[in-house]
PDB file of C-alpha atoms in Angstrom:
ATOM      1  CA  MET K   1      -3.054   3.326  23.918  1.00 86.00           C
ATOM      2  CA  LYS K   2      -1.505   2.765  19.888  1.00 94.00           C
ATOM      3  CA  LYS K   3      -2.810  -0.070  17.785  1.00 97.00           C
ATOM      4  CA  ASP K   4      -0.730  -2.249  15.694  1.00 98.00           C
ATOM      5  CA  VAL K   5      -0.796  -1.888  11.765  1.00 98.00           C
ATOM      6  CA  LYS K   6      -3.726  -4.081  10.896  1.00 98.00           C
ATOM      7  CA  ASP K   7      -4.187  -2.942   6.878  1.00 98.00           C
ATOM      8  CA  ARG K   8      -3.113  -1.232   4.062  1.00 97.00           C
ATOM      9  CA  GLU K   9      -5.060   2.044   5.176  1.00 98.00           C
ATOM     10  CA  ASP K  10      -2.674   1.692   8.333  1.00 98.00           C
ATOM     11  CA  ILE K  11       0.321   1.520   6.106  1.00 98.00           C
ATOM     12  CA  HIS K  12      -0.533   4.353   3.541  1.00 98.00           C
ATOM     13  CA  LYS K  13      -1.254   6.551   6.702  1.00 98.00           C
ATOM     14  CA  LEU K  14       2.297   5.611   7.791  1.00 98.00           C
ATOM     15  CA  VAL K  15       3.477   6.145   4.395  1.00 98.00           C
ATOM     16  CA  LEU K  16       2.056   9.622   3.835  1.00 98.00           C
ATOM     17  CA  LYS K  17       3.426  10.751   7.534  1.00 98.00           C
ATOM     18  CA  PHE K  18       6.903   9.497   6.620  1.00 98.00           C
ATOM     19  CA  TYR K  19       7.542  10.673   3.397  1.00 98.00           C
ATOM     20  CA  SER K  20       6.122  14.124   4.819  1.00 98.00           C
ATOM     21  CA  LYS K  21       9.463  14.266   7.071  1.00 98.00           C
ATOM     22  CA  VAL K  22      11.434  12.705   4.722  1.00 98.00           C
ATOM     23  CA  ARG K  23      10.786  15.642   2.135  1.00 97.00           C
ATOM     24  CA  GLU K  24      11.486  18.173   4.873  1.00 98.00           C
ATOM     25  CA  ASN K  25      14.778  16.733   6.093  1.00 98.00           C
ATOM     26  CA  GLU K  26      17.874  18.705   4.820  1.00 97.00           C
ATOM     27  CA  GLU K  27      20.104  15.505   4.710  1.00 97.00           C
ATOM     28  CA  ILE K  28      18.078  13.033   2.798  1.00 97.00           C
ATOM     29  CA  GLY K  29      15.133  15.309   1.211  1.00 96.00           C
ATOM     30  CA  TYR K  30      17.046  16.333  -1.792  1.00 96.00           C
ATOM     31  CA  PHE K  31      17.122  12.860  -2.927  1.00 96.00           C
ATOM     32  CA  PHE K  32      13.688  12.344  -2.961  1.00 96.00           C
ATOM     33  CA  ASN K  33      12.640  15.514  -4.288  1.00 96.00           C
ATOM     34  CA  THR K  34      15.053  15.930  -7.168  1.00 95.00           C
ATOM     35  CA  THR K  35      13.856  12.490  -8.386  1.00 95.00           C
ATOM     36  CA  ILE K  36      10.471  11.687  -7.773  1.00 95.00           C
ATOM     37  CA  GLN K  37       8.087  13.534  -9.996  1.00 94.00           C
ATOM     38  CA  ASP K  38       4.603  12.118  -9.129  1.00 97.00           C
ATOM     39  CA  TRP K  39       4.429  11.942  -5.432  1.00 97.00           C
ATOM     40  CA  ASN K  40       0.844  10.673  -5.607  1.00 97.00           C
ATOM     41  CA  SER K  41       2.270   7.694  -7.733  1.00 96.00           C
ATOM     42  CA  HIS K  42       5.057   7.204  -5.699  1.00 96.00           C
ATOM     43  CA  LEU K  43       3.185   7.139  -2.364  1.00 98.00           C
ATOM     44  CA  GLU K  44       0.935   4.728  -3.921  1.00 97.00           C
ATOM     45  CA  LYS K  45       3.865   2.311  -4.935  1.00 97.00           C
ATOM     46  CA  ILE K  46       5.244   2.416  -1.650  1.00 97.00           C
ATOM     47  CA  THR K  47       2.506   1.543  -0.281  1.00 97.00           C
ATOM     48  CA  ASP K  48       2.067  -1.522  -2.244  1.00 97.00           C
ATOM     49  CA  PHE K  49       5.753  -2.391  -1.398  1.00 97.00           C
ATOM     50  CA  TRP K  50       5.074  -2.427   2.350  1.00 97.00           C
ATOM     51  CA  GLU K  51       1.390  -4.007   2.222  1.00 97.00           C
ATOM     52  CA  SER K  52       2.976  -6.797   0.110  1.00 96.00           C
ATOM     53  CA  ASN K  53       6.326  -6.856   2.347  1.00 95.00           C
ATOM     54  CA  LEU K  54       4.155  -6.825   5.873  1.00 95.00           C
ATOM     55  CA  PHE K  55       0.914  -8.714   4.550  1.00 96.00           C
ATOM     56  CA  PHE K  56       2.009 -10.623   1.841  1.00 94.00           C
ATOM     57  CA  THR K  57      -0.222  -9.408  -0.967  1.00 94.00           C
ATOM     58  CA  GLY K  58       1.763  -9.291  -3.983  1.00 90.00           C
ATOM     59  CA  SER K  59       0.432  -5.878  -4.771  1.00 89.00           C
ATOM     60  CA  PHE K  60       3.990  -4.368  -5.225  1.00 93.00           C
ATOM     61  CA  GLN K  61       5.439  -4.357  -8.977  1.00 91.00           C
ATOM     62  CA  GLY K  62       8.729  -2.961  -9.194  1.00 91.00           C
ATOM     63  CA  ASN K  63      12.469  -3.642  -8.400  1.00 93.00           C
ATOM     64  CA  PRO K  64      13.626  -1.362  -5.540  1.00 92.00           C
ATOM     65  CA  ALA K  65      17.428  -2.478  -5.643  1.00 92.00           C
ATOM     66  CA  ILE K  66      17.359  -1.025  -9.767  1.00 92.00           C
ATOM     67  CA  ALA K  67      15.509   2.047  -8.562  1.00 93.00           C
ATOM     68  CA  HIS K  68      17.670   2.763  -5.880  1.00 93.00           C
ATOM     69  CA  VAL K  69      20.909   2.623  -7.834  1.00 94.00           C
ATOM     70  CA  LYS K  70      19.443   4.559 -10.462  1.00 93.00           C
ATOM     71  CA  VAL K  71      19.205   7.140  -8.063  1.00 94.00           C
ATOM     72  CA  ASP K  72      22.413   6.815  -6.916  1.00 94.00           C
ATOM     73  CA  LYS K  73      23.796   7.110 -10.227  1.00 94.00           C
ATOM     74  CA  ALA K  74      22.097  10.152 -11.123  1.00 93.00           C
ATOM     75  CA  HIS K  75      23.033  12.111  -7.705  1.00 94.00           C
ATOM     76  CA  GLN K  76      26.742  11.316  -8.810  1.00 93.00           C
ATOM     77  CA  ASN K  77      27.049   8.250  -6.370  1.00 94.00           C
ATOM     78  CA  THR K  78      26.477  10.421  -3.349  1.00 95.00           C
ATOM     79  CA  ILE K  79      24.299   7.995  -1.224  1.00 95.00           C
ATOM     80  CA  THR K  80      25.951   6.378   1.735  1.00 93.00           C
ATOM     81  CA  GLU K  81      25.167   4.473   4.801  1.00 93.00           C
ATOM     82  CA  TYR K  82      24.811   7.710   6.856  1.00 96.00           C
ATOM     83  CA  HIS K  83      21.639   8.399   4.597  1.00 96.00           C
ATOM     84  CA  PHE K  84      20.291   5.304   5.020  1.00 96.00           C
ATOM     85  CA  GLY K  85      20.638   5.775   8.722  1.00 96.00           C
ATOM     86  CA  ILE K  86      18.719   9.018   8.739  1.00 97.00           C
ATOM     87  CA  TRP K  87      16.311   7.249   6.420  1.00 97.00           C
ATOM     88  CA  LEU K  88      15.799   4.434   8.708  1.00 98.00           C
ATOM     89  CA  ASN K  89      15.410   6.775  12.005  1.00 98.00           C
ATOM     90  CA  LEU K  90      12.742   8.886  10.435  1.00 98.00           C
ATOM     91  CA  TRP K  91      10.811   5.333   9.673  1.00 98.00           C
ATOM     92  CA  PHE K  92      11.196   4.256  13.137  1.00 98.00           C
ATOM     93  CA  GLN K  93      10.250   7.322  14.541  1.00 98.00           C
ATOM     94  CA  THR K  94       7.127   7.557  12.333  1.00 98.00           C
ATOM     95  CA  ILE K  95       6.183   4.095  13.292  1.00 98.00           C
ATOM     96  CA  ASP K  96       6.460   4.484  17.077  1.00 98.00           C
ATOM     97  CA  GLU K  97       4.504   7.772  16.583  1.00 98.00           C
ATOM     98  CA  LEU K  98       1.493   5.882  15.334  1.00 98.00           C
ATOM     99  CA  PHE K  99       1.906   2.058  16.294  1.00 98.00           C
ATOM    100  CA  ASN K 100       2.606  -0.578  18.433  1.00 98.00           C
ATOM    101  CA  GLY K 101       2.618  -4.078  18.282  1.00 98.00           C
ATOM    102  CA  GLU K 102       4.102  -7.267  16.195  1.00 98.00           C
ATOM    103  CA  MET K 103       3.507  -5.814  13.069  1.00 98.00           C
ATOM    104  CA  ALA K 104       4.861  -2.524  13.568  1.00 98.00           C
ATOM    105  CA  SER K 105       8.131  -4.271  15.015  1.00 98.00           C
ATOM    106  CA  ARG K 106       7.985  -6.346  11.736  1.00 98.00           C
ATOM    107  CA  LEU K 107       8.026  -3.201   9.516  1.00 98.00           C
ATOM    108  CA  LYS K 108      11.121  -2.030  11.532  1.00 98.00           C
ATOM    109  CA  ASN K 109      12.944  -5.170  11.238  1.00 97.00           C
ATOM    110  CA  ASN K 110      11.859  -5.369   7.630  1.00 97.00           C
ATOM    111  CA  ALA K 111      13.198  -1.899   6.644  1.00 97.00           C
ATOM    112  CA  ARG K 112      16.895  -2.507   8.757  1.00 97.00           C
ATOM    113  CA  LYS K 113      17.035  -5.661   6.243  1.00 96.00           C
ATOM    114  CA  MET K 114      16.034  -3.837   3.035  1.00 95.00           C
ATOM    115  CA  SER K 115      18.068  -0.849   3.876  1.00 95.00           C
ATOM    116  CA  THR K 116      21.161  -2.792   4.252  1.00 94.00           C
ATOM    117  CA  HIS K 117      20.435  -4.773   0.952  1.00 94.00           C
ATOM    118  CA  LEU K 118      19.778  -1.950  -0.882  1.00 95.00           C
ATOM    119  CA  PHE K 119      23.005   0.040   0.265  1.00 93.00           C
ATOM    120  CA  LEU K 120      24.950  -3.022  -0.907  1.00 92.00           C
ATOM    121  CA  ARG K 121      23.294  -3.512  -4.405  1.00 93.00           C
ATOM    122  CA  ILE K 122      23.952   0.547  -4.689  1.00 94.00           C
ATOM    123  CA  TYR K 123      27.642  -0.268  -3.625  1.00 91.00           C
ATOM    124  CA  GLN K 124      27.877  -3.462  -6.257  1.00 89.00           C
ATOM    125  CA  GLY K 125      26.369  -1.210  -8.756  1.00 86.00           C
ATOM    126  CA  ARG K 126      29.379   1.523  -8.251  1.00 89.00           C
ATOM    127  CA  GLN K 127      31.819  -1.630  -8.399  1.00 83.00           C
ATOM    128  CA  SER K 128      30.544  -2.851 -11.628  1.00 73.00           C
ATOM    129  CA  LYS K 129      31.437   0.428 -13.376  1.00 57.00           C
ATOM    130  CA  ILE K 130      35.080  -0.134 -12.149  1.00 46.00           C
ATOM    131  CA  LYS K 131      35.710  -3.148 -14.226  1.00 42.00           C
TER     132      LYS K 131
END
């Protein structure tokens, strides 16, 4: 029986397994593999993000919206909702492989909201260039 997500160690395990899938994915891996120079640092930062998101620790420092707008710009504005869908499917799949419970469900719901917000911010970033 799978347990629920209970601490930073669980989140780190999830992040490691998830990003190993992302990096190998033919449709979204190149966004990550061409952008991230220091994977160890990135994985720690993402662990901080999800730990703060789930347990309200305040350990994350950064602005994901700005970071994603910059990545989209670096890739000639080619990130689409389709790519976010792949990201979400991999995230849900990884959570389901490792965990079950209320916190696991919250990670899914929070990711769904976050992906929508980030894509909208990317789109807004593109629109601000037109004006």
